[in-house]
CSV table of C-alpha atoms and ligand atoms in Angstrom, one decimal:
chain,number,residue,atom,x,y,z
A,1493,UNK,CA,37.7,-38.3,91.0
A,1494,UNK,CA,38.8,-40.2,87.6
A,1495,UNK,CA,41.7,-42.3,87.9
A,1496,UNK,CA,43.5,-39.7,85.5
A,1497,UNK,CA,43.1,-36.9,87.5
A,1498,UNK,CA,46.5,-35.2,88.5
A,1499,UNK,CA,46.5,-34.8,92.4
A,1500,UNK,CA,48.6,-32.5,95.1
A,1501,UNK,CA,48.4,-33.6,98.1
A,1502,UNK,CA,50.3,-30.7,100.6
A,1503,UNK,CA,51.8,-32.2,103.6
A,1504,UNK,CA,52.7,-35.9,102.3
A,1505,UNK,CA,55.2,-36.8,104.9
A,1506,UNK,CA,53.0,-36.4,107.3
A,1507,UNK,CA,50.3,-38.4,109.3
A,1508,UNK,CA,47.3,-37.3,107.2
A,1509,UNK,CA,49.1,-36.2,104.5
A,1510,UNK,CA,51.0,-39.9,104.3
A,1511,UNK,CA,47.7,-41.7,104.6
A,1512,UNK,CA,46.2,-40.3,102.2
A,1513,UNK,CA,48.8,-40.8,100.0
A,1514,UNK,CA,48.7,-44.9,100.5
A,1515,UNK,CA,44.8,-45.1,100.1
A,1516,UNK,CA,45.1,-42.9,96.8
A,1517,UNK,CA,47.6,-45.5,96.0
A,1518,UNK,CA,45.5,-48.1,96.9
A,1519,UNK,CA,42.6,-47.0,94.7
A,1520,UNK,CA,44.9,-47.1,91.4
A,1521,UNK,CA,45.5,-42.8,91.6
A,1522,UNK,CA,49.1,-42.4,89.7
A,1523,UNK,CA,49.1,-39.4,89.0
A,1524,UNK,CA,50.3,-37.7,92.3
A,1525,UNK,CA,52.0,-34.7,92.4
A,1526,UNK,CA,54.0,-34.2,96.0
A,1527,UNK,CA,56.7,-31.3,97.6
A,1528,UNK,CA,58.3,-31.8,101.0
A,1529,UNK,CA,58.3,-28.1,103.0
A,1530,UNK,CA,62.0,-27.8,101.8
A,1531,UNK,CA,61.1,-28.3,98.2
A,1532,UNK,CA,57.8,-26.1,98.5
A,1533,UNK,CA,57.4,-24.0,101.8
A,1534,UNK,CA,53.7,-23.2,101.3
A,1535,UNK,CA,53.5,-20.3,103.1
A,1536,UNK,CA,55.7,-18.3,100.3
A,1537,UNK,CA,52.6,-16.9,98.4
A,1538,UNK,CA,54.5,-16.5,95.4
A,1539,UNK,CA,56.1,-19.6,94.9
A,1540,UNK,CA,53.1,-21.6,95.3
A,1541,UNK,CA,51.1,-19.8,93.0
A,1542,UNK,CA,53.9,-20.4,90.8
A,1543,UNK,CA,54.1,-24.4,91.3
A,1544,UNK,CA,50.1,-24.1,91.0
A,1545,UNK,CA,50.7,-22.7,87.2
A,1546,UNK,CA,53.0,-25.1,86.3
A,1547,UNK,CA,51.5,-28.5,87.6
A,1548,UNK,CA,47.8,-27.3,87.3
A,1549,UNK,CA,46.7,-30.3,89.6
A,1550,UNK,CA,42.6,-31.2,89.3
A,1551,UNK,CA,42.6,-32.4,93.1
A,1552,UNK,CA,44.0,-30.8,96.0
A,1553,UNK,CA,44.0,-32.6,99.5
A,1554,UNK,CA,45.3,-29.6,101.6
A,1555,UNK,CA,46.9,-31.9,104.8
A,1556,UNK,CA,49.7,-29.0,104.6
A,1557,UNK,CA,49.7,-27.6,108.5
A,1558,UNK,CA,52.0,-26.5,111.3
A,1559,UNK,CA,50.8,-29.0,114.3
A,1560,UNK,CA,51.5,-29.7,117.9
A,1561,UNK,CA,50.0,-30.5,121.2
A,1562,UNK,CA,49.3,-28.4,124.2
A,1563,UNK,CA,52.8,-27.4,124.5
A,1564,UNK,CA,53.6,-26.3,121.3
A,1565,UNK,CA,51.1,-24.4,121.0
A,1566,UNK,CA,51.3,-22.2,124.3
A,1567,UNK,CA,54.9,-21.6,123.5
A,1568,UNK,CA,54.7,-20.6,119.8
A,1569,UNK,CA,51.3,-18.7,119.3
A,1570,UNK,CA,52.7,-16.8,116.8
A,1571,UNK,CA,53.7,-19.8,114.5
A,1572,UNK,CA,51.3,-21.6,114.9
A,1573,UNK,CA,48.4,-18.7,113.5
A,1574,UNK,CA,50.7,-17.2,111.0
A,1575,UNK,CA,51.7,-20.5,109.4
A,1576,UNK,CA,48.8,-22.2,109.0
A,1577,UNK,CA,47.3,-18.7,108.0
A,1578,UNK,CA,49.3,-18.3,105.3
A,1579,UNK,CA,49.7,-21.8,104.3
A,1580,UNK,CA,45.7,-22.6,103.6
A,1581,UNK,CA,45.3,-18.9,102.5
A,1582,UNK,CA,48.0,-19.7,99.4
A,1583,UNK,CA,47.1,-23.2,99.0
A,1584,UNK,CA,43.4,-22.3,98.6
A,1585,UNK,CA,43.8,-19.6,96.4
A,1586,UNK,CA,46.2,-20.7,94.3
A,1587,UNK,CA,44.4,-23.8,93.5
A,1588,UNK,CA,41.4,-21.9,92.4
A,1589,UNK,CA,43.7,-19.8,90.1
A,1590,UNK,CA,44.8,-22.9,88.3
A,1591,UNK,CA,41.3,-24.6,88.1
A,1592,UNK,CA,41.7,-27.0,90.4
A,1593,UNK,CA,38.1,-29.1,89.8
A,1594,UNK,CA,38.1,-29.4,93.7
A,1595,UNK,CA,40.1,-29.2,96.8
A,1596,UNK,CA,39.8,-30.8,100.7
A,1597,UNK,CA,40.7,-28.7,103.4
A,1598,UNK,CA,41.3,-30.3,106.7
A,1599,UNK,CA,40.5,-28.5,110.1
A,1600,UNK,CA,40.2,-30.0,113.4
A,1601,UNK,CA,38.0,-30.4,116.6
A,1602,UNK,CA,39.6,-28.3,118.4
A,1603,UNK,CA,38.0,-25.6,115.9
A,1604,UNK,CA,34.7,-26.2,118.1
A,1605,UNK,CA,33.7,-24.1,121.5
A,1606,UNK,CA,35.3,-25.3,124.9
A,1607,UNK,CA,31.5,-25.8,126.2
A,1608,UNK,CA,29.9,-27.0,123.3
A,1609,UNK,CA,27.5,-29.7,124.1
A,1610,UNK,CA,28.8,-33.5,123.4
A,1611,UNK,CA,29.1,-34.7,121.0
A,1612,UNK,CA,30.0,-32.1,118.8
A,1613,UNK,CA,27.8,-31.1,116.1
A,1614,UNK,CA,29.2,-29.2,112.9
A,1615,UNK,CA,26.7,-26.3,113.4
A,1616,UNK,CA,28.3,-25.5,117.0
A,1617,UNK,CA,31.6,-23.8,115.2
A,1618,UNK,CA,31.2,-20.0,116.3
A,1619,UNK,CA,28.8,-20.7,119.2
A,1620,UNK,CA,31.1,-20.2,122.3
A,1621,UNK,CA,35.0,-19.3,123.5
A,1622,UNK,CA,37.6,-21.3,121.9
A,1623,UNK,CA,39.9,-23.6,124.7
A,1624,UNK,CA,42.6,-21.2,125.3
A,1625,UNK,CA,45.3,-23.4,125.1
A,1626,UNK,CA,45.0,-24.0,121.7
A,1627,UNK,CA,43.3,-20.8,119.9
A,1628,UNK,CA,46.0,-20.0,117.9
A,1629,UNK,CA,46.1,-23.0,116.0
A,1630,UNK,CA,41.6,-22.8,115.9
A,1631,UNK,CA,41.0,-19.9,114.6
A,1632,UNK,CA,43.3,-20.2,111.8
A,1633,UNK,CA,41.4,-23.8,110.7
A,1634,UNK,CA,38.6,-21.8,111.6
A,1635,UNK,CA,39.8,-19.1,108.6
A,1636,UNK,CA,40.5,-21.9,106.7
A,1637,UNK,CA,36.9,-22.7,106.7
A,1638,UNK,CA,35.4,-19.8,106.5
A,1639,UNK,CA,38.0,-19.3,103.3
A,1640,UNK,CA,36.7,-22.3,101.2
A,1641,UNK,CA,33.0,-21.2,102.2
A,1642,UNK,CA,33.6,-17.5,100.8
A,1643,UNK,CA,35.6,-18.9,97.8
A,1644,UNK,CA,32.8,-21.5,97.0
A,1645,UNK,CA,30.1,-18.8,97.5
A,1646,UNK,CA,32.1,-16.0,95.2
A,1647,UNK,CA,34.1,-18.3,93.0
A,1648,UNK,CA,31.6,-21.3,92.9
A,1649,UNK,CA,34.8,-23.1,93.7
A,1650,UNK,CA,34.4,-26.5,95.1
A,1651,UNK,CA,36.2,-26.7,98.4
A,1652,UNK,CA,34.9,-29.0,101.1
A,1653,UNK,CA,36.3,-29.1,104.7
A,1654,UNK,CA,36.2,-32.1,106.9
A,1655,UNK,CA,36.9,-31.9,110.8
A,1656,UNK,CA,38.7,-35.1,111.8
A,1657,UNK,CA,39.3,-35.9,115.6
A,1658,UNK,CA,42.2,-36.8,117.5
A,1659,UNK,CA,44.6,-39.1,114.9
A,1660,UNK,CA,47.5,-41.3,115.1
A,1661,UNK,CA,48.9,-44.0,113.2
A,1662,UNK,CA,52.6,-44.9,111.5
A,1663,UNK,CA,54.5,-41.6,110.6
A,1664,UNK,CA,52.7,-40.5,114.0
A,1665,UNK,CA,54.9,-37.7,115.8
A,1666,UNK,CA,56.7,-39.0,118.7
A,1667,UNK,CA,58.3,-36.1,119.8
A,1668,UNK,CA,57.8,-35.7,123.4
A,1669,UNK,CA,57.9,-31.7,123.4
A,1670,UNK,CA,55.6,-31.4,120.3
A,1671,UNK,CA,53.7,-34.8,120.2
A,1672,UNK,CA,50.0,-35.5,120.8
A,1673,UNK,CA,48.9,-37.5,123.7
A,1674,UNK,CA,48.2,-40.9,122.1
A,1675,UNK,CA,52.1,-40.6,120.8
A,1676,UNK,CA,53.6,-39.4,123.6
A,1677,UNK,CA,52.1,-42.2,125.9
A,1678,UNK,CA,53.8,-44.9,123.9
A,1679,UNK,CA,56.9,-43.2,123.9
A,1680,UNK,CA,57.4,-42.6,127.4
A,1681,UNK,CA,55.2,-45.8,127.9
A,1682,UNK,CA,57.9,-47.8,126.6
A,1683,UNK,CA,61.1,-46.2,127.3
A,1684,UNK,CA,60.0,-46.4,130.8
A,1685,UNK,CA,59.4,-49.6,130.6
A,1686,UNK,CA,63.1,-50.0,128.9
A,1687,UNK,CA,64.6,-48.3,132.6
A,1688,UNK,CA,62.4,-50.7,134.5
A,1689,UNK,CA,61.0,-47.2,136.0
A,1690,UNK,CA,58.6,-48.2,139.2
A,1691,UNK,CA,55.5,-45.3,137.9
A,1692,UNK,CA,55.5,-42.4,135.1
A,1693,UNK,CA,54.1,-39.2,135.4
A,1694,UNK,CA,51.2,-38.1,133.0
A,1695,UNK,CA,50.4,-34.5,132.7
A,1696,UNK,CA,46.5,-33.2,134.0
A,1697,UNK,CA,44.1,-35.4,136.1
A,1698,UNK,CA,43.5,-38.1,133.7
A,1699,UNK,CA,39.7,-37.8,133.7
A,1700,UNK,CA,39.6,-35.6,130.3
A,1701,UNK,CA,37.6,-38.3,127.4
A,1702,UNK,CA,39.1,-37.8,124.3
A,1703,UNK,CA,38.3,-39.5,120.8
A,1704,UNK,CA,40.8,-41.5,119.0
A,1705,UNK,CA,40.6,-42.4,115.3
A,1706,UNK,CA,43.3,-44.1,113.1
A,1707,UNK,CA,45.4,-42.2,110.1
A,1708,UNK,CA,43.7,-44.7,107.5
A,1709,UNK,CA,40.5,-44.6,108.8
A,1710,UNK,CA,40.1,-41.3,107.9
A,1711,UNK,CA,42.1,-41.6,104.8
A,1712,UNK,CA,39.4,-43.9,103.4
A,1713,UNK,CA,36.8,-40.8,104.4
A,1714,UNK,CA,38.3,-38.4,103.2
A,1715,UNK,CA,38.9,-40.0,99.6
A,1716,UNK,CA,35.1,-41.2,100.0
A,1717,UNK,CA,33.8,-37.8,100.7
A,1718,UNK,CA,35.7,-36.1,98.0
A,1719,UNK,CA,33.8,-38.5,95.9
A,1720,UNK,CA,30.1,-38.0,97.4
A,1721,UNK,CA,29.9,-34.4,99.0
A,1722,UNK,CA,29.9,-31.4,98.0
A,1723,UNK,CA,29.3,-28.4,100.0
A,1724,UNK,CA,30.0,-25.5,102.7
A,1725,UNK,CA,29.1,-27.0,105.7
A,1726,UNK,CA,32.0,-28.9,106.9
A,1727,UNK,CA,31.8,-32.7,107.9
A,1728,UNK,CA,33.2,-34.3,110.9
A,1729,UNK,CA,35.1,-37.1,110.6
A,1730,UNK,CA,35.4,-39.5,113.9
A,1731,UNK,CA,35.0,-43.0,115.3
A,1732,UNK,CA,32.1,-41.7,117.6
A,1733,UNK,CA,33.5,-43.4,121.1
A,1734,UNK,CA,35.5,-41.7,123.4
A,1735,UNK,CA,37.8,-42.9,126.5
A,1736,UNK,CA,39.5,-40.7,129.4
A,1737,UNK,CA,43.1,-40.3,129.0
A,1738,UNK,CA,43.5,-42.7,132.2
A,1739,UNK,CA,42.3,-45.5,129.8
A,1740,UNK,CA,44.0,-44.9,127.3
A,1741,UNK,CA,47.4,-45.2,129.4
A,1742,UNK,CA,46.2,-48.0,130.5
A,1743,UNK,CA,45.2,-49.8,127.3
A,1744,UNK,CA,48.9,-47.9,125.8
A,1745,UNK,CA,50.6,-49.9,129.1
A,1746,UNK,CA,49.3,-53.2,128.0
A,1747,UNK,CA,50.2,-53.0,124.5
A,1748,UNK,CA,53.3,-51.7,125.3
A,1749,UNK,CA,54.0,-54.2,128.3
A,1750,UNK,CA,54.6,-51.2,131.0
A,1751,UNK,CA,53.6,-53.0,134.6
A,1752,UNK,CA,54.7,-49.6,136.9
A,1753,UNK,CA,52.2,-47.3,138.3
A,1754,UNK,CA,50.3,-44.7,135.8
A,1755,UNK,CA,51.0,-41.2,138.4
A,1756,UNK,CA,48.8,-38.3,137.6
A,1757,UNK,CA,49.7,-35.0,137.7
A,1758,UNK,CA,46.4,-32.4,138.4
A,1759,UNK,CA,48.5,-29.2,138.6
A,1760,UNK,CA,49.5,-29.5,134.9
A,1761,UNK,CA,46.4,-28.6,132.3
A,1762,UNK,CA,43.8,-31.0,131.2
A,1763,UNK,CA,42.7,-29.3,128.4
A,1764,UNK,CA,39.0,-29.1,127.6
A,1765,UNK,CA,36.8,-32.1,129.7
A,1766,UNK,CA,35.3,-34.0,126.9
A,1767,UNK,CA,35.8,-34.0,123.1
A,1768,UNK,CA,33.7,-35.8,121.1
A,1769,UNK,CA,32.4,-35.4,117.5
A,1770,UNK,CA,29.0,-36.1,116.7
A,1771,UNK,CA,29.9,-38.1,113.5
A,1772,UNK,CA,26.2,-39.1,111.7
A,1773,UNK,CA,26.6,-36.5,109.0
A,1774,UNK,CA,29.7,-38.8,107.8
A,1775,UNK,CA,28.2,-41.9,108.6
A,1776,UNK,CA,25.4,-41.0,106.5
A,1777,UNK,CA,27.5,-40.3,103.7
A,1778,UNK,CA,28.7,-44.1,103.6
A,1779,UNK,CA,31.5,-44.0,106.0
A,1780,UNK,CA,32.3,-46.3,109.1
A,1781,UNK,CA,35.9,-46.8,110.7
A,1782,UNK,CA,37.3,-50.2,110.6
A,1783,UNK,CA,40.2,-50.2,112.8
A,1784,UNK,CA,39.5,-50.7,116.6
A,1785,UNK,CA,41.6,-48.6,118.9
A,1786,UNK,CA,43.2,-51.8,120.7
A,1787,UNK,CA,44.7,-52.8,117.0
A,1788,UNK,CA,45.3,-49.3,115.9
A,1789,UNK,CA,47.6,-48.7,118.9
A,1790,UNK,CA,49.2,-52.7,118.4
A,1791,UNK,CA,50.2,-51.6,114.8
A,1792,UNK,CA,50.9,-47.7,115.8
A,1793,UNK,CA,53.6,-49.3,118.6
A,1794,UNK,CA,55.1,-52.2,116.2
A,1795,UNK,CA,55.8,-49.0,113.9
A,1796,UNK,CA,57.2,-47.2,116.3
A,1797,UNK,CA,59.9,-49.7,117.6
A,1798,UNK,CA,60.8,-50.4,113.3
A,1799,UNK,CA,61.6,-46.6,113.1
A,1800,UNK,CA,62.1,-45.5,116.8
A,1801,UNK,CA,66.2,-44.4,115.4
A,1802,UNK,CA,64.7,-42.0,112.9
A,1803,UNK,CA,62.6,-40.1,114.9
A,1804,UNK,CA,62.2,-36.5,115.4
A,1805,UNK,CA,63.4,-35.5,119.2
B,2266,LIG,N1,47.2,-35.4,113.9
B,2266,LIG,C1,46.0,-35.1,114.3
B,2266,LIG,O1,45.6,-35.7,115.4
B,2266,LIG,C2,45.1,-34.3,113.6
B,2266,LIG,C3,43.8,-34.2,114.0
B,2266,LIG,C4,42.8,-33.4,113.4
B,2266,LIG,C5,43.2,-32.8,112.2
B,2266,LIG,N2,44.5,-32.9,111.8
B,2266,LIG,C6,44.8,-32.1,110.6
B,2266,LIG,O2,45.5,-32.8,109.6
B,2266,LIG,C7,46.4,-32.0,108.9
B,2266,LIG,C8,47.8,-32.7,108.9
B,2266,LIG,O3,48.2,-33.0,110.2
B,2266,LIG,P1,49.3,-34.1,110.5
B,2266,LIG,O4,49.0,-34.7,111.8
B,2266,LIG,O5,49.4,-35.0,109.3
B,2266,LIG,O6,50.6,-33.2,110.7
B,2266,LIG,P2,52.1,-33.6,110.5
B,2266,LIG,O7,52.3,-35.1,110.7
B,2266,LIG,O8,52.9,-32.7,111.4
B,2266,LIG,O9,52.4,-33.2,109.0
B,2266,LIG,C9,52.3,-31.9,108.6
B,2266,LIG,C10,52.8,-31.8,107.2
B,2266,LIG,O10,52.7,-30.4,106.8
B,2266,LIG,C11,53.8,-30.1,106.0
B,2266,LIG,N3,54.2,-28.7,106.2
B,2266,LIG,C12,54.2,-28.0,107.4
B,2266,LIG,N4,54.6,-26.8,107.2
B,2266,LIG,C13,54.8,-26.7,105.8
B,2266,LIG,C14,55.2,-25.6,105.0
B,2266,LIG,N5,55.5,-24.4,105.5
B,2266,LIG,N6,55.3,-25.8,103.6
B,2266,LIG,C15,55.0,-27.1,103.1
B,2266,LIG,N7,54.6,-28.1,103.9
B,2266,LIG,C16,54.5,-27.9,105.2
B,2266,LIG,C17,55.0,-31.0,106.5
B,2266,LIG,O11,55.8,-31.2,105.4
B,2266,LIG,P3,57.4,-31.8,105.5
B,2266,LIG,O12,57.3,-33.1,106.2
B,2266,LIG,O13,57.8,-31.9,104.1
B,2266,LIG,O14,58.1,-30.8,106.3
B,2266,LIG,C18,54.3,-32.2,107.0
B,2266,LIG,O15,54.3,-33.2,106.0
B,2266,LIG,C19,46.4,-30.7,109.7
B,2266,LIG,O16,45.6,-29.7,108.9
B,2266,LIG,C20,45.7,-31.0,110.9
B,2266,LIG,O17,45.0,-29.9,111.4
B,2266,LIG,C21,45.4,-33.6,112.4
């Protein structure tokens, strides 16, 4: 990328989408072209072909998505596949349209098979059944990056698309209907702790591991890799540890000061056992994380009590 270059980035109000932004930023880009959902809703086909005409950006960092935990997505299936459908369907194509030089797609691990062998490699996509709880949301990343593969093989379009695992970070969402676990457990962490509430319930047995990386950890890969790579297979982006969900309540109830009991609930879902990317593709491309998950959560909490009256829910 060339400090000239004019760059979209879809989604930049959100978690990835924000990050992004501030490490662009960061790196002198100045040229940045952005649209919340009310001033752009990407899934209107013909509208975003029509912003792609008129700006004609050379980078695209597609962070655009409709996103949610377990519960979201088991109660709107038919969101969650159509949006995200038609959002990276439009995005993708529009961009090559215009000319867009190249373009970053962003999928996730839950694209990967329930069973797939730990930690995940990028060639187990397609090797198994999906975690039902989520497929919705899967196979449309897994569309997504199937779409940039066909348009780079047809088109000789340059579309790369990296896999990060679970994120959080400011602009996290907090919502506790729609929020991912790492945000929800410092909510209800702390507004417990607010009551003076003797124990809190957490959903599943507590035993699932799960692999936490910080918002501007992977916005410095992502801006690195749209620099060094180039190609179809996609790239997983990760910190390479993992924890169980019991230790990350507690480490949440230490940073957050929450001394009651952590209660856990096995007759609600756990989701799949173990998720952890195998992350040496990116690490040999010149990447490492930098931001422990003890200070990640510290700074994720101190931006949660600055803006806990704006949130969502
Ligand atoms: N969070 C994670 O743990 C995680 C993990 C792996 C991968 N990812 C991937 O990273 C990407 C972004 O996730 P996130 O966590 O940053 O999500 P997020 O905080 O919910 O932000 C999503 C963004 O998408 C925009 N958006 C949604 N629907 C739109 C529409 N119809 N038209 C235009 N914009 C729309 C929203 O714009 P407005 O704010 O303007 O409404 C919002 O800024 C997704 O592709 C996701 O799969 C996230």
């Amino acid at each position: 990328m060339n400090e000239s270059d004019k760059i979209f980035v879809a989604g930049h109000r959100g978690l990835v989408g924000s990050a992004i932004v501030r490490e662009l930023q960061r790196r002198g880009f100045a040229r940045l072209v952005l649209r919340t959902s009310a001033d752009l809703d990407l899934r209107d086909q013909a509208a975003v072909r029509a912003f792609f005409e008129q700006e004609r950006p050379d980078i695209v960092y597609l962070a655009a998505a409709r996103v949610g935990g377990i519960h979201a997505n088991n109660t709107y299936p038919a969101d969650f596949l159509r949006d995200n459908l038609q959002i990276q369907t439009n995005v993708i194509d529009a961009a090559w349209r215009a000319r867009t030089r190249k373009l970053c797609f962003l999928g996730s691990s839950c694209i990967y098979p329930k069973q797939a062998s730990q930690p995940m490699r990028e060639d187990a996509l397609l090797t198994g059944p999906l975690e039902p709880t989520n497929e919705w949301y899967a196979v449309a990343k897994i569309a997504g990056i199937k779409l940039c593969q066909a348009y780079r093989r047809q088109h000789g379009f340059d579309a790369i698309s990296l896999m990060p695992t679970n994120l959080y970070g400011p602009g996290d969402n907090f919502d506790l209907q729609n929020s991912h676990v790492l945000p929800a457990l410092i909510r209800r962490l702390h507004e417990a702790k607010l009551r003076g509430d003797a124990e809190v319930t957490i959903w599943g047995t507590g035993t699932p591991r799960r692999e936490f990386l910080h918002a501007d950890d992977l916005a410095r890969a992502v801006v690195h890799l749209m620099d060094v790579y180039s190609g179809e297979e996609l790239v997983n982006i990760g910190c390479g540890e993992d924890l169980s969900v019991r230790e990350l309540a507690e480490l949440i109830a230490g940073v957050v000061g929450f001394t009651g009991r952590l209660v856990f609930d096995p007759s609600k879902p756990d989701g799949t056992p173990r998720k952890l990317l195998d992350v040496s593709k990116a690490f040999g491309l010149g990447w490492r994380p930098t931001i422990s998950l003890q200070e990640g959560v510290a700074s994720t909490y101190q931006w949660f009590l600055t803006h806990r009256q704006e949130l969502r829910g």
